[in-house]
Amino acid sequence: MSDELDHKASIEYAEGKMDKEAMALRAGAIDAENAEHSMTVLQAVRAYPMATFWAFVMSSTIIMESYDVFLMGNFLALDAFRNRFGVYDPGTNSYVIVTKWQSALQMSGQLGALIGVFLAGPITSRIGYRLATLLGLMLLNAMIFISYFANSLPVFFAGQLLEGIPWGIFIANAPAYCSEIVPLRLRAPATQMLQMFWAIGSIIVGAVTFVYNTHEDVQAYRIPLALQWMFPTPLAILMFFAPESPWWLVRQGREAEALRSVERLGRRSKAQNVETVAMIRRVVELEKSETAPSYTELFKGSDLRRTLIVCLIYASQNLSGNLIANQAVYFFEQAGISTNLAFALGLITSVLQMIFVMLSWILTTYFGRRSLYLWGTGFNTLLLVCLGIAASVGASKSASLAQASLGLIVSVTFTLAAAPVSWVVIGETSAIRLRPLTTGIGRATYYIIEIPCIFLASFMLNPTGGDLGGKCGYVWGATGLICFVVAFFGLPEMKGRSYREIDILFKRGVPARKWTKTEIDVNDDE
């Protein structure tokens, strides 16, 4: 622990405002924060190996939402599913799922998740990340039965909606938990793992549906549905043994348990662990309030700005290429690619997405959040416009291949920059005290934007709807441009900032483009 107490603390002690214990805790908190700033990524991994492992486990809960979202998108292109639940379309000489049910099936899980994210905040604030996640996993196990035995589209809709409720708990809690259990240098890769597991879910779906896309019986879609059961129980067993977030424990006044949690997360000395808890306590006391966290607080003072950033970054995931990624196989078919090749391209897209997410860990470490998000969104916007142009030059094999290629590139580059960076920003922006509520309402914004976008995307691609094919690139290019402009003026660079520094910068109202030039003294408390 440092031998020198800062000047401000010495004055407060002399005036009787701070006792020796408080001064010692403050010095320990400063030392812990300085230690996190001085760590490299590799040093942080060596110091906190179990934190890395538990972030990996929590991130893997995202597989379940990803798996089902991509599964519903692939079912629209699956002959066995379309022949069982679709209507005959003379124009294509095949069965298709009508536009309203196409949209309904893809938004059903999101409607359930919208309910889940609003439940997640209050539940997690009360019982913690670990127990809330266990509750969601057990609930999901039960809800899968409904989808598996569904024999009509309305039952499919109901099953997907109920499955979505635990997804909402996972998606609200995972980025918050991951960002809280790791040190500063690991916040970006720990939260970006969420996008990697999203890609893994799509890879599993791509592989399974590629194998079964030639089958004509009900097993072609029932077996992929049944494979959902391979996730919840193993993850529940692991989460049972997971440590609770020390930040949540300190917020509850359970500092002894927080110390034990910190000890489980890292390989550091007792004194260093005590300093880490002191650092957490320092930030928690900066945000201290006499009332319990509530949704109304998210729209007051500096927390309003933080809430808007989280909501806008979540909303932009649906407006800058994500929906083409989620409907990749169906998009490839509508671009004129054969069914078998479309499923193969969908699988290739998913594999490339996972590789590019891992590459984004390096890019975020060196270039930061704001820069990578802006460059990634700007590049994708340009590609989307090019996609629209390729679809406008007339029907030909070359035009179809160009559309398929651009659709694949858009889906992949989305996971290199904008998508993984979003998870980091979401995990870092919210106030510690309000984090479960902020991530919940942010994800709710994602679903509120996604639901009408799903209707729009389905209408634009469906032969019985707008039948625009690649021309949808014009629409998503326009929305992507809006996201770029808003982020340019509103998204600050939080790379290398501790939660204390982020709190202070928001409270001071520092404009987004001046964050990198603003210095925060290690002794500042406000």
Short mmCIF file of C-alpha atoms in Angstrom, two decimals:
data_model
loop_
_atom_site.label_atom_id
_atom_site.label_comp_id
_atom_site.label_asym_id
_atom_site.label_seq_id
_atom_site.Cartn_x
_atom_site.Cartn_y
_atom_site.Cartn_z
CA MET A 1 0.00 0.00 0.00
CA SER A 2 1.26 3.49 -0.77
CA ASP A 3 3.20 5.32 1.98
CA GLU A 4 1.97 8.71 0.81
CA LEU A 5 -1.61 9.78 1.27
CA ASP A 6 -2.87 12.41 -1.13
CA HIS A 7 -3.01 16.04 -0.04
CA LYS A 8 -6.79 16.22 -0.09
CA ALA A 9 -7.14 13.21 2.21
CA SER A 10 -4.54 14.64 4.61
CA ILE A 11 -6.51 17.89 4.91
CA GLU A 12 -9.75 15.99 5.50
CA TYR A 13 -8.06 13.91 8.19
CA ALA A 14 -6.69 17.03 9.90
CA GLU A 15 -10.19 18.54 9.87
CA GLY A 16 -11.64 15.39 11.40
CA LYS A 17 -13.61 14.42 8.27
CA MET A 18 -11.70 11.18 7.61
CA ASP A 19 -10.40 8.65 10.14
CA LYS A 20 -7.26 6.56 9.77
CA GLU A 21 -9.17 3.51 8.55
CA ALA A 22 -10.85 5.53 5.81
CA MET A 23 -7.50 6.98 4.77
CA ALA A 24 -5.98 3.51 4.61
CA LEU A 25 -8.89 2.25 2.50
CA ARG A 26 -8.57 5.22 0.18
CA ALA A 27 -4.84 4.63 -0.25
CA GLY A 28 -5.52 0.93 -0.96
CA ALA A 29 -8.17 1.86 -3.53
CA ILE A 30 -5.74 4.20 -5.28
CA ASP A 31 -3.05 1.52 -5.33
CA ALA A 32 -5.47 -1.06 -6.78
CA GLU A 33 -6.57 1.31 -9.53
CA ASN A 34 -2.97 2.21 -10.38
CA ALA A 35 -2.13 -1.50 -10.52
CA GLU A 36 -4.94 -2.13 -13.02
CA HIS A 37 -3.79 0.78 -15.17
CA SER A 38 -0.20 -0.52 -15.21
CA MET A 39 -1.12 -4.11 -16.19
CA THR A 40 -0.74 -5.40 -19.72
CA VAL A 41 -3.36 -7.75 -21.15
CA LEU A 42 -1.14 -10.80 -20.61
CA GLN A 43 -0.33 -9.74 -17.04
CA ALA A 44 -4.05 -9.33 -16.37
CA VAL A 45 -4.78 -12.83 -17.69
CA ARG A 46 -2.05 -14.30 -15.48
CA ALA A 47 -3.27 -12.36 -12.44
CA TYR A 48 -6.96 -13.19 -13.00
CA PRO A 49 -7.13 -16.61 -14.72
CA MET A 50 -10.39 -17.68 -13.07
CA ALA A 51 -12.04 -14.35 -13.86
CA THR A 52 -11.28 -15.07 -17.51
CA PHE A 53 -12.76 -18.57 -17.15
CA TRP A 54 -15.98 -17.43 -15.47
CA ALA A 55 -16.44 -14.64 -18.03
CA PHE A 56 -16.11 -17.36 -20.67
CA VAL A 57 -18.81 -19.43 -18.94
CA MET A 58 -21.24 -16.54 -18.53
CA SER A 59 -20.68 -15.42 -22.13
CA SER A 60 -21.58 -18.89 -23.37
CA THR A 61 -25.19 -18.40 -22.21
CA ILE A 62 -25.57 -16.19 -25.31
CA ILE A 63 -25.24 -19.29 -27.50
CA MET A 64 -28.85 -20.18 -26.71
CA GLU A 65 -30.40 -16.98 -28.05
CA SER A 66 -28.03 -16.95 -31.03
CA TYR A 67 -28.81 -20.60 -31.82
CA ASP A 68 -32.54 -20.03 -31.85
CA VAL A 69 -32.45 -16.70 -33.72
CA PHE A 70 -30.42 -18.22 -36.55
CA LEU A 71 -32.47 -21.41 -36.41
CA MET A 72 -35.70 -19.54 -37.08
CA GLY A 73 -34.02 -17.67 -39.94
CA ASN A 74 -32.76 -20.95 -41.44
CA PHE A 75 -36.14 -22.67 -41.06
CA LEU A 76 -37.53 -20.14 -43.54
CA ALA A 77 -35.20 -21.65 -46.14
CA LEU A 78 -35.68 -25.28 -45.00
CA ASP A 79 -37.83 -27.25 -47.46
CA ALA A 80 -39.25 -29.63 -44.83
CA PHE A 81 -40.39 -26.70 -42.69
CA ARG A 82 -41.81 -24.71 -45.61
CA ASN A 83 -43.63 -27.74 -47.04
CA ARG A 84 -45.18 -28.47 -43.63
CA PHE A 85 -46.20 -24.93 -42.63
CA GLY A 86 -46.03 -22.84 -45.85
CA VAL A 87 -48.32 -21.98 -48.75
CA TYR A 88 -47.73 -22.69 -52.42
CA ASP A 89 -46.28 -19.76 -54.42
CA PRO A 90 -46.83 -20.18 -58.20
CA GLY A 91 -44.17 -17.58 -58.93
CA THR A 92 -41.37 -19.65 -57.41
CA ASN A 93 -43.08 -23.05 -57.86
CA SER A 94 -42.42 -23.85 -54.21
CA TYR A 95 -43.89 -23.49 -50.74
CA VAL A 96 -43.09 -20.35 -48.73
CA ILE A 97 -43.88 -19.17 -45.23
CA VAL A 98 -46.20 -16.18 -45.69
CA THR A 99 -44.73 -12.82 -44.76
CA LYS A 100 -46.78 -12.29 -41.57
CA TRP A 101 -45.74 -15.65 -40.10
CA GLN A 102 -42.19 -15.24 -41.35
CA SER A 103 -41.96 -12.02 -39.35
CA ALA A 104 -43.91 -13.40 -36.38
CA LEU A 105 -41.64 -16.42 -35.97
CA GLN A 106 -38.51 -14.30 -36.04
CA MET A 107 -39.85 -11.73 -33.60
CA SER A 108 -41.51 -14.16 -31.17
CA GLY A 109 -38.31 -14.90 -29.26
CA GLN A 110 -37.47 -11.20 -29.22
CA LEU A 111 -40.87 -10.39 -27.70
CA GLY A 112 -40.17 -12.88 -24.93
CA ALA A 113 -36.65 -11.51 -24.47
CA LEU A 114 -38.12 -8.00 -24.21
CA ILE A 115 -40.13 -9.24 -21.22
CA GLY A 116 -37.06 -11.00 -19.87
CA VAL A 117 -34.76 -7.96 -19.92
CA PHE A 118 -37.27 -5.91 -17.92
CA LEU A 119 -37.51 -8.73 -15.38
CA ALA A 120 -33.72 -9.18 -15.28
CA GLY A 121 -32.90 -5.78 -13.78
CA PRO A 122 -35.01 -5.99 -10.61
CA ILE A 123 -34.36 -9.74 -10.17
CA THR A 124 -30.58 -9.39 -10.53
CA SER A 125 -30.43 -6.30 -8.31
CA ARG A 126 -32.14 -8.37 -5.62
CA ILE A 127 -30.63 -11.89 -5.89
CA GLY A 128 -27.44 -11.35 -7.92
CA TYR A 129 -26.14 -12.38 -11.33
CA ARG A 130 -25.44 -15.99 -10.41
CA LEU A 131 -28.87 -16.95 -9.07
CA ALA A 132 -30.71 -14.95 -11.75
CA THR A 133 -28.79 -16.82 -14.46
CA LEU A 134 -29.51 -20.19 -12.81
CA LEU A 135 -33.21 -19.31 -12.72
CA GLY A 136 -33.15 -18.47 -16.44
CA LEU A 137 -31.36 -21.72 -17.37
CA MET A 138 -33.88 -23.90 -15.54
CA LEU A 139 -36.78 -21.98 -17.09
CA LEU A 140 -35.32 -22.43 -20.58
CA ASN A 141 -35.05 -26.20 -20.13
CA ALA A 142 -38.80 -26.36 -19.59
CA MET A 143 -39.79 -24.01 -22.42
CA ILE A 144 -37.92 -25.91 -25.15
CA PHE A 145 -40.55 -28.68 -24.90
CA ILE A 146 -43.22 -26.37 -26.34
CA SER A 147 -41.25 -25.61 -29.52
CA TYR A 148 -40.15 -29.21 -29.96
CA PHE A 149 -43.70 -30.61 -29.91
CA ALA A 150 -45.26 -27.70 -31.83
CA ASN A 151 -47.47 -28.83 -34.74
CA SER A 152 -48.66 -25.41 -35.91
CA LEU A 153 -47.20 -21.95 -36.42
CA PRO A 154 -49.17 -20.40 -33.50
CA VAL A 155 -47.71 -23.00 -31.11
CA PHE A 156 -44.24 -22.34 -32.54
CA PHE A 157 -44.83 -18.66 -31.87
CA ALA A 158 -45.86 -19.31 -28.25
CA GLY A 159 -42.91 -21.63 -27.64
CA GLN A 160 -40.41 -19.16 -29.00
CA LEU A 161 -41.94 -16.31 -27.00
CA LEU A 162 -41.62 -18.25 -23.73
CA GLU A 163 -38.07 -19.33 -24.57
CA GLY A 164 -37.24 -15.67 -25.08
CA ILE A 165 -37.90 -14.74 -21.44
CA PRO A 166 -34.75 -16.47 -20.10
CA TRP A 167 -32.79 -15.19 -23.11
CA GLY A 168 -33.59 -11.70 -21.89
CA ILE A 169 -32.11 -12.53 -18.49
CA PHE A 170 -28.92 -13.89 -20.07
CA ILE A 171 -28.44 -11.02 -22.50
CA ALA A 172 -28.99 -8.39 -19.80
CA ASN A 173 -26.72 -10.02 -17.22
CA ALA A 174 -23.84 -11.40 -19.28
CA PRO A 175 -22.15 -8.13 -20.37
CA ALA A 176 -22.60 -6.62 -16.91
CA TYR A 177 -21.21 -9.67 -15.07
CA CYS A 178 -18.26 -10.10 -17.45
CA SER A 179 -17.26 -6.44 -17.18
CA GLU A 180 -17.43 -6.55 -13.37
CA ILE A 181 -15.37 -9.66 -12.61
CA VAL A 182 -12.32 -8.87 -14.79
CA PRO A 183 -9.68 -6.11 -14.41
CA LEU A 184 -9.60 -3.04 -16.62
CA ARG A 185 -7.36 -4.51 -19.35
CA LEU A 186 -9.64 -7.51 -19.84
CA ARG A 187 -12.97 -5.68 -20.03
CA ALA A 188 -12.88 -5.49 -23.84
CA PRO A 189 -11.99 -9.14 -24.62
CA ALA A 190 -14.24 -10.45 -21.82
CA THR A 191 -17.33 -8.65 -23.11
CA GLN A 192 -16.43 -9.26 -26.77
CA MET A 193 -16.59 -12.97 -26.06
CA LEU A 194 -20.35 -12.49 -26.12
CA GLN A 195 -20.19 -11.81 -29.86
CA MET A 196 -17.91 -14.83 -30.30
CA PHE A 197 -20.49 -17.10 -28.67
CA TRP A 198 -23.19 -15.49 -30.79
CA ALA A 199 -21.13 -16.60 -33.80
CA ILE A 200 -20.63 -20.08 -32.29
CA GLY A 201 -24.40 -20.45 -31.94
CA SER A 202 -24.82 -19.60 -35.62
CA ILE A 203 -22.05 -22.07 -36.57
CA ILE A 204 -23.83 -24.91 -34.77
CA VAL A 205 -27.11 -23.96 -36.46
CA GLY A 206 -25.39 -23.69 -39.83
CA ALA A 207 -23.81 -27.13 -39.48
CA VAL A 208 -27.01 -28.81 -38.28
CA THR A 209 -29.30 -27.27 -40.89
CA PHE A 210 -26.75 -27.89 -43.64
CA VAL A 211 -26.86 -31.59 -42.74
CA TYR A 212 -30.66 -31.72 -42.54
CA ASN A 213 -31.66 -29.31 -45.32
CA THR A 214 -32.14 -32.23 -47.76
CA HIS A 215 -34.38 -34.21 -45.37
CA GLU A 216 -38.10 -34.08 -46.09
CA ASP A 217 -39.56 -35.34 -42.77
CA VAL A 218 -40.30 -33.52 -39.50
CA GLN A 219 -36.92 -34.56 -38.07
CA ALA A 220 -35.34 -31.97 -40.38
CA TYR A 221 -36.53 -29.25 -37.96
CA ARG A 222 -37.23 -31.23 -34.78
CA ILE A 223 -33.67 -32.49 -34.33
CA PRO A 224 -32.20 -28.94 -34.53
CA LEU A 225 -34.83 -27.86 -31.98
CA ALA A 226 -33.97 -30.77 -29.67
CA LEU A 227 -30.27 -29.87 -29.74
CA GLN A 228 -31.13 -26.79 -27.67
CA TRP A 229 -31.25 -29.07 -24.63
CA MET A 230 -27.50 -29.63 -24.78
CA PHE A 231 -26.82 -26.14 -23.38
CA PRO A 232 -28.86 -25.24 -20.24
CA THR A 233 -28.05 -28.10 -17.83
CA PRO A 234 -24.22 -28.14 -18.23
CA LEU A 235 -24.18 -24.34 -17.96
CA ALA A 236 -26.40 -24.44 -14.87
CA ILE A 237 -23.95 -26.84 -13.17
CA LEU A 238 -21.05 -24.51 -13.95
CA MET A 239 -22.94 -21.38 -12.86
CA PHE A 240 -23.83 -23.06 -9.56
CA PHE A 241 -20.12 -22.98 -8.70
CA ALA A 242 -19.44 -19.53 -10.17
CA PRO A 243 -18.46 -16.63 -7.87
CA GLU A 244 -20.86 -13.74 -7.54
CA SER A 245 -19.72 -10.36 -8.87
CA PRO A 246 -17.75 -8.61 -6.11
CA TRP A 247 -19.21 -5.30 -7.28
CA TRP A 248 -22.75 -6.60 -6.66
CA LEU A 249 -21.72 -7.95 -3.25
CA VAL A 250 -20.19 -4.63 -2.19
CA ARG A 251 -23.37 -2.85 -3.32
CA GLN A 252 -25.24 -5.17 -0.95
CA GLY A 253 -22.85 -4.36 1.93
CA ARG A 254 -21.41 -7.92 1.89
CA GLU A 255 -17.74 -6.98 1.76
CA ALA A 256 -16.41 -10.17 3.37
CA GLU A 257 -18.09 -12.21 0.62
CA ALA A 258 -16.80 -9.75 -1.98
CA LEU A 259 -13.26 -10.38 -0.72
CA ARG A 260 -13.73 -14.14 -1.06
CA SER A 261 -15.09 -13.62 -4.58
CA VAL A 262 -12.04 -11.52 -5.54
CA GLU A 263 -9.78 -14.23 -4.09
CA ARG A 264 -11.51 -16.84 -6.27
CA LEU A 265 -11.15 -14.71 -9.40
CA GLY A 266 -7.40 -14.02 -9.22
CA ARG A 267 -4.00 -15.21 -8.09
CA ARG A 268 -2.95 -12.28 -5.98
CA SER A 269 -1.87 -11.63 -2.40
CA LYS A 270 -4.30 -11.06 0.44
CA ALA A 271 -3.23 -7.40 0.65
CA GLN A 272 -3.84 -6.88 -3.10
CA ASN A 273 -7.29 -8.46 -2.85
CA VAL A 274 -8.17 -6.17 0.07
CA GLU A 275 -7.06 -3.20 -2.04
CA THR A 276 -9.26 -4.36 -4.90
CA VAL A 277 -12.30 -4.48 -2.61
CA ALA A 278 -11.37 -1.00 -1.36
CA MET A 279 -11.30 0.22 -4.98
CA ILE A 280 -14.75 -1.26 -5.59
CA ARG A 281 -16.06 0.30 -2.38
CA ARG A 282 -14.69 3.70 -3.40
CA VAL A 283 -16.64 3.66 -6.68
CA VAL A 284 -19.79 2.28 -5.03
CA GLU A 285 -19.70 5.08 -2.45
CA LEU A 286 -19.36 7.66 -5.24
CA GLU A 287 -22.70 6.41 -6.58
CA LYS A 288 -24.29 5.86 -3.17
CA SER A 289 -27.99 6.63 -2.82
CA GLU A 290 -30.52 6.34 -0.02
CA THR A 291 -33.06 4.69 -2.31
CA ALA A 292 -33.02 1.34 -4.09
CA PRO A 293 -32.07 1.40 -7.80
CA SER A 294 -35.06 2.15 -10.02
CA TYR A 295 -35.73 2.60 -13.73
CA THR A 296 -36.64 6.26 -13.18
CA GLU A 297 -33.04 7.02 -12.14
CA LEU A 298 -31.83 6.00 -15.60
CA PHE A 299 -33.40 9.17 -17.01
CA LYS A 300 -32.05 11.67 -14.49
CA GLY A 301 -28.87 13.77 -14.50
CA SER A 302 -25.72 12.25 -15.98
CA ASP A 303 -27.33 8.80 -15.96
CA LEU A 304 -29.66 9.94 -18.78
CA ARG A 305 -26.68 10.41 -21.09
CA ARG A 306 -25.32 6.99 -20.14
CA THR A 307 -28.70 5.37 -20.75
CA LEU A 308 -29.01 7.03 -24.16
CA ILE A 309 -25.55 5.78 -25.22
CA VAL A 310 -26.37 2.20 -24.19
CA CYS A 311 -29.77 2.34 -25.91
CA LEU A 312 -28.38 3.85 -29.11
CA ILE A 313 -25.48 1.41 -29.33
CA TYR A 314 -27.90 -1.49 -28.87
CA ALA A 315 -30.37 -0.08 -31.42
CA SER A 316 -27.61 0.41 -33.99
CA GLN A 317 -26.89 -3.34 -34.04
CA ASN A 318 -30.14 -3.76 -35.94
CA LEU A 319 -29.58 -0.82 -38.23
CA SER A 320 -26.12 -1.41 -39.67
CA GLY A 321 -26.15 -4.91 -41.17
CA ASN A 322 -27.14 -7.26 -38.35
CA LEU A 323 -30.41 -8.38 -39.91
CA ILE A 324 -28.65 -9.48 -43.09
CA ALA A 325 -26.32 -11.53 -40.88
CA ASN A 326 -29.24 -13.09 -38.99
CA GLN A 327 -31.06 -13.99 -42.22
CA ALA A 328 -27.93 -14.86 -44.21
CA VAL A 329 -29.17 -18.17 -45.67
CA TYR A 330 -32.55 -16.74 -46.68
CA PHE A 331 -30.84 -13.67 -48.11
CA PHE A 332 -28.51 -15.83 -50.20
CA GLU A 333 -31.52 -17.73 -51.59
CA GLN A 334 -33.32 -14.53 -52.52
CA ALA A 335 -30.13 -13.30 -54.20
CA GLY A 336 -30.44 -16.24 -56.61
CA ILE A 337 -28.14 -18.80 -54.95
CA SER A 338 -29.21 -22.48 -54.85
CA THR A 339 -30.55 -23.81 -51.54
CA ASN A 340 -27.64 -26.15 -50.82
CA LEU A 341 -25.04 -23.48 -51.65
CA ALA A 342 -27.00 -20.94 -49.58
CA PHE A 343 -26.75 -23.17 -46.50
CA ALA A 344 -23.05 -23.75 -47.18
CA LEU A 345 -22.44 -19.99 -47.50
CA GLY A 346 -24.39 -19.45 -44.27
CA LEU A 347 -22.08 -21.87 -42.47
CA ILE A 348 -18.98 -20.24 -43.97
CA THR A 349 -20.29 -16.83 -42.89
CA SER A 350 -20.72 -18.04 -39.30
CA VAL A 351 -17.19 -19.48 -39.13
CA LEU A 352 -15.69 -16.27 -40.52
CA GLN A 353 -17.70 -14.25 -37.99
CA MET A 354 -16.14 -16.16 -35.09
CA ILE A 355 -12.63 -15.64 -36.50
CA PHE A 356 -13.25 -11.92 -37.01
CA VAL A 357 -14.63 -11.51 -33.49
CA MET A 358 -11.36 -12.90 -32.10
CA LEU A 359 -9.45 -10.50 -34.36
CA SER A 360 -11.53 -7.65 -32.92
CA TRP A 361 -10.01 -8.35 -29.46
CA ILE A 362 -6.65 -7.19 -30.80
CA LEU A 363 -8.08 -4.23 -32.71
CA THR A 364 -10.08 -2.96 -29.71
CA THR A 365 -7.01 -3.19 -27.46
CA TYR A 366 -4.96 -1.02 -29.83
CA PHE A 367 -7.50 1.29 -31.45
CA GLY A 368 -10.12 1.67 -28.74
CA ARG A 369 -13.90 1.46 -28.81
CA ARG A 370 -14.98 4.68 -30.50
CA SER A 371 -12.51 4.50 -33.42
CA LEU A 372 -13.26 0.88 -34.24
CA TYR A 373 -17.02 1.39 -34.00
CA LEU A 374 -16.96 4.43 -36.30
CA TRP A 375 -14.66 2.85 -38.90
CA GLY A 376 -16.59 -0.42 -38.83
CA THR A 377 -20.01 1.22 -39.15
CA GLY A 378 -18.81 3.58 -41.88
CA PHE A 379 -17.31 0.72 -43.93
CA ASN A 380 -20.43 -1.43 -43.55
CA THR A 381 -22.63 1.48 -44.63
CA LEU A 382 -20.58 1.79 -47.82
CA LEU A 383 -20.85 -1.97 -48.46
CA LEU A 384 -24.62 -1.88 -47.98
CA VAL A 385 -24.98 0.83 -50.61
CA CYS A 386 -22.79 -1.25 -52.95
CA LEU A 387 -25.10 -4.20 -52.28
CA GLY A 388 -28.07 -2.11 -53.39
CA ILE A 389 -26.23 -1.06 -56.55
CA ALA A 390 -25.33 -4.69 -57.39
CA ALA A 391 -29.01 -5.64 -57.09
CA SER A 392 -30.06 -2.76 -59.34
CA VAL A 393 -27.97 -3.62 -62.41
CA GLY A 394 -30.29 -6.39 -63.59
CA ALA A 395 -30.76 -10.13 -63.12
CA SER A 396 -27.70 -12.18 -64.03
CA LYS A 397 -25.45 -14.81 -62.51
CA SER A 398 -22.74 -12.20 -61.97
CA ALA A 399 -25.16 -9.87 -60.19
CA SER A 400 -26.38 -12.74 -57.96
CA LEU A 401 -22.81 -13.69 -57.03
CA ALA A 402 -21.96 -10.03 -56.34
CA GLN A 403 -24.97 -9.72 -54.03
CA ALA A 404 -24.12 -12.96 -52.23
CA SER A 405 -20.49 -11.88 -51.83
CA LEU A 406 -21.41 -8.44 -50.51
CA GLY A 407 -24.00 -9.96 -48.16
CA LEU A 408 -21.33 -12.30 -46.80
CA ILE A 409 -18.81 -9.46 -46.38
CA VAL A 410 -21.39 -7.24 -44.62
CA SER A 411 -22.24 -10.09 -42.22
CA VAL A 412 -18.57 -10.72 -41.45
CA THR A 413 -17.32 -7.14 -41.12
CA PHE A 414 -20.24 -6.40 -38.80
CA THR A 415 -18.68 -8.89 -36.37
CA LEU A 416 -15.21 -7.39 -36.75
CA ALA A 417 -16.03 -3.91 -35.49
CA ALA A 418 -19.52 -2.63 -34.69
CA ALA A 419 -20.96 -5.77 -33.07
CA PRO A 420 -18.18 -6.77 -30.63
CA VAL A 421 -17.36 -3.16 -29.76
CA SER A 422 -21.01 -2.61 -28.83
CA TRP A 423 -20.75 -5.20 -26.04
CA VAL A 424 -17.71 -3.42 -24.58
CA VAL A 425 -19.42 -0.03 -24.64
CA ILE A 426 -22.56 -1.48 -23.07
CA GLY A 427 -20.56 -3.07 -20.24
CA GLU A 428 -18.52 0.06 -19.49
CA THR A 429 -21.01 2.91 -19.90
CA SER A 430 -23.58 2.24 -17.20
CA ALA A 431 -23.14 3.31 -13.58
CA ILE A 432 -22.19 0.39 -11.33
CA ARG A 433 -25.22 0.86 -9.10
CA LEU A 434 -27.65 0.92 -12.02
CA ARG A 435 -25.86 -1.58 -14.26
CA PRO A 436 -28.44 -4.43 -14.21
CA LEU A 437 -31.20 -1.92 -15.01
CA THR A 438 -29.22 -0.07 -17.68
CA THR A 439 -28.20 -3.19 -19.58
CA GLY A 440 -31.78 -4.41 -19.31
CA ILE A 441 -33.38 -1.31 -20.74
CA GLY A 442 -30.64 -1.06 -23.36
CA ARG A 443 -31.38 -4.57 -24.58
CA ALA A 444 -35.08 -3.76 -24.47
CA THR A 445 -34.33 -0.95 -26.92
CA TYR A 446 -32.59 -3.49 -29.13
CA TYR A 447 -35.73 -5.63 -29.27
CA ILE A 448 -38.08 -2.66 -29.69
CA ILE A 449 -36.07 -1.59 -32.74
CA GLU A 450 -35.52 -5.14 -33.98
CA ILE A 451 -39.19 -6.17 -34.07
CA PRO A 452 -40.32 -3.62 -36.70
CA CYS A 453 -37.01 -4.13 -38.52
CA ILE A 454 -37.74 -7.87 -38.75
CA PHE A 455 -41.10 -7.08 -40.35
CA LEU A 456 -39.38 -4.69 -42.74
CA ALA A 457 -36.55 -7.13 -43.55
CA SER A 458 -38.96 -10.01 -44.13
CA PHE A 459 -41.18 -7.87 -46.35
CA MET A 460 -38.22 -6.64 -48.39
CA LEU A 461 -36.81 -10.15 -49.00
CA ASN A 462 -39.98 -12.24 -49.29
CA PRO A 463 -41.15 -13.04 -52.88
CA THR A 464 -44.74 -12.50 -51.68
CA GLY A 465 -43.75 -9.12 -50.20
CA GLY A 466 -41.44 -6.44 -51.57
CA ASP A 467 -39.12 -8.95 -53.29
CA LEU A 468 -36.26 -6.43 -53.17
CA GLY A 469 -33.42 -8.89 -52.65
CA GLY A 470 -30.12 -7.01 -52.44
CA LYS A 471 -31.84 -3.65 -52.93
CA CYS A 472 -32.54 -3.76 -49.20
CA GLY A 473 -28.92 -2.55 -48.95
CA TYR A 474 -30.14 0.97 -49.74
CA VAL A 475 -32.45 0.91 -46.71
CA TRP A 476 -29.87 -0.51 -44.28
CA GLY A 477 -27.20 1.76 -45.75
CA ALA A 478 -29.34 4.80 -44.87
CA THR A 479 -29.95 3.62 -41.30
CA GLY A 480 -26.26 2.73 -40.96
CA LEU A 481 -25.32 6.28 -41.94
CA ILE A 482 -27.61 7.65 -39.21
CA CYS A 483 -25.90 5.37 -36.66
CA PHE A 484 -22.48 6.62 -37.79
CA VAL A 485 -23.42 10.29 -37.41
CA VAL A 486 -25.01 9.79 -33.97
CA ALA A 487 -21.98 7.81 -32.72
CA PHE A 488 -19.55 10.42 -34.07
CA PHE A 489 -21.08 13.10 -31.85
CA GLY A 490 -22.24 10.96 -28.91
CA LEU A 491 -19.94 7.97 -28.34
CA PRO A 492 -16.94 8.67 -26.03
CA GLU A 493 -13.69 6.68 -25.96
CA MET A 494 -13.56 4.66 -22.72
CA LYS A 495 -10.40 2.69 -23.50
CA GLY A 496 -8.07 2.57 -20.48
CA ARG A 497 -10.56 4.28 -18.16
CA SER A 498 -11.41 2.89 -14.72
CA TYR A 499 -15.03 2.90 -13.60
CA ARG A 500 -14.21 5.79 -11.25
CA GLU A 501 -12.82 7.85 -14.12
CA ILE A 502 -15.83 7.04 -16.30
CA ASP A 503 -18.17 8.13 -13.49
CA ILE A 504 -16.33 11.44 -13.13
CA LEU A 505 -16.21 12.17 -16.87
CA PHE A 506 -19.96 11.64 -17.15
CA LYS A 507 -20.67 13.76 -14.06
CA ARG A 508 -18.54 16.58 -15.46
CA GLY A 509 -20.44 16.40 -18.76
CA VAL A 510 -17.26 16.14 -20.86
CA PRO A 511 -18.21 16.03 -24.59
CA ALA A 512 -17.62 12.69 -26.30
CA ARG A 513 -14.85 13.92 -28.60
CA LYS A 514 -12.86 15.41 -25.67
CA TRP A 515 -12.66 12.31 -23.47
CA THR A 516 -9.22 11.26 -24.72
CA LYS A 517 -7.82 14.74 -23.97
CA THR A 518 -9.28 14.99 -20.46
CA GLU A 519 -7.11 13.89 -17.54
CA ILE A 520 -8.60 12.63 -14.28
CA ASP A 521 -6.39 12.73 -11.21
CA VAL A 522 -6.16 9.51 -9.24
CA ASN A 523 -7.25 11.42 -6.11
CA ASP A 524 -10.43 12.90 -7.60
CA ASP A 525 -13.70 11.85 -5.95
CA GLU A 526 -16.89 13.49 -7.16
#
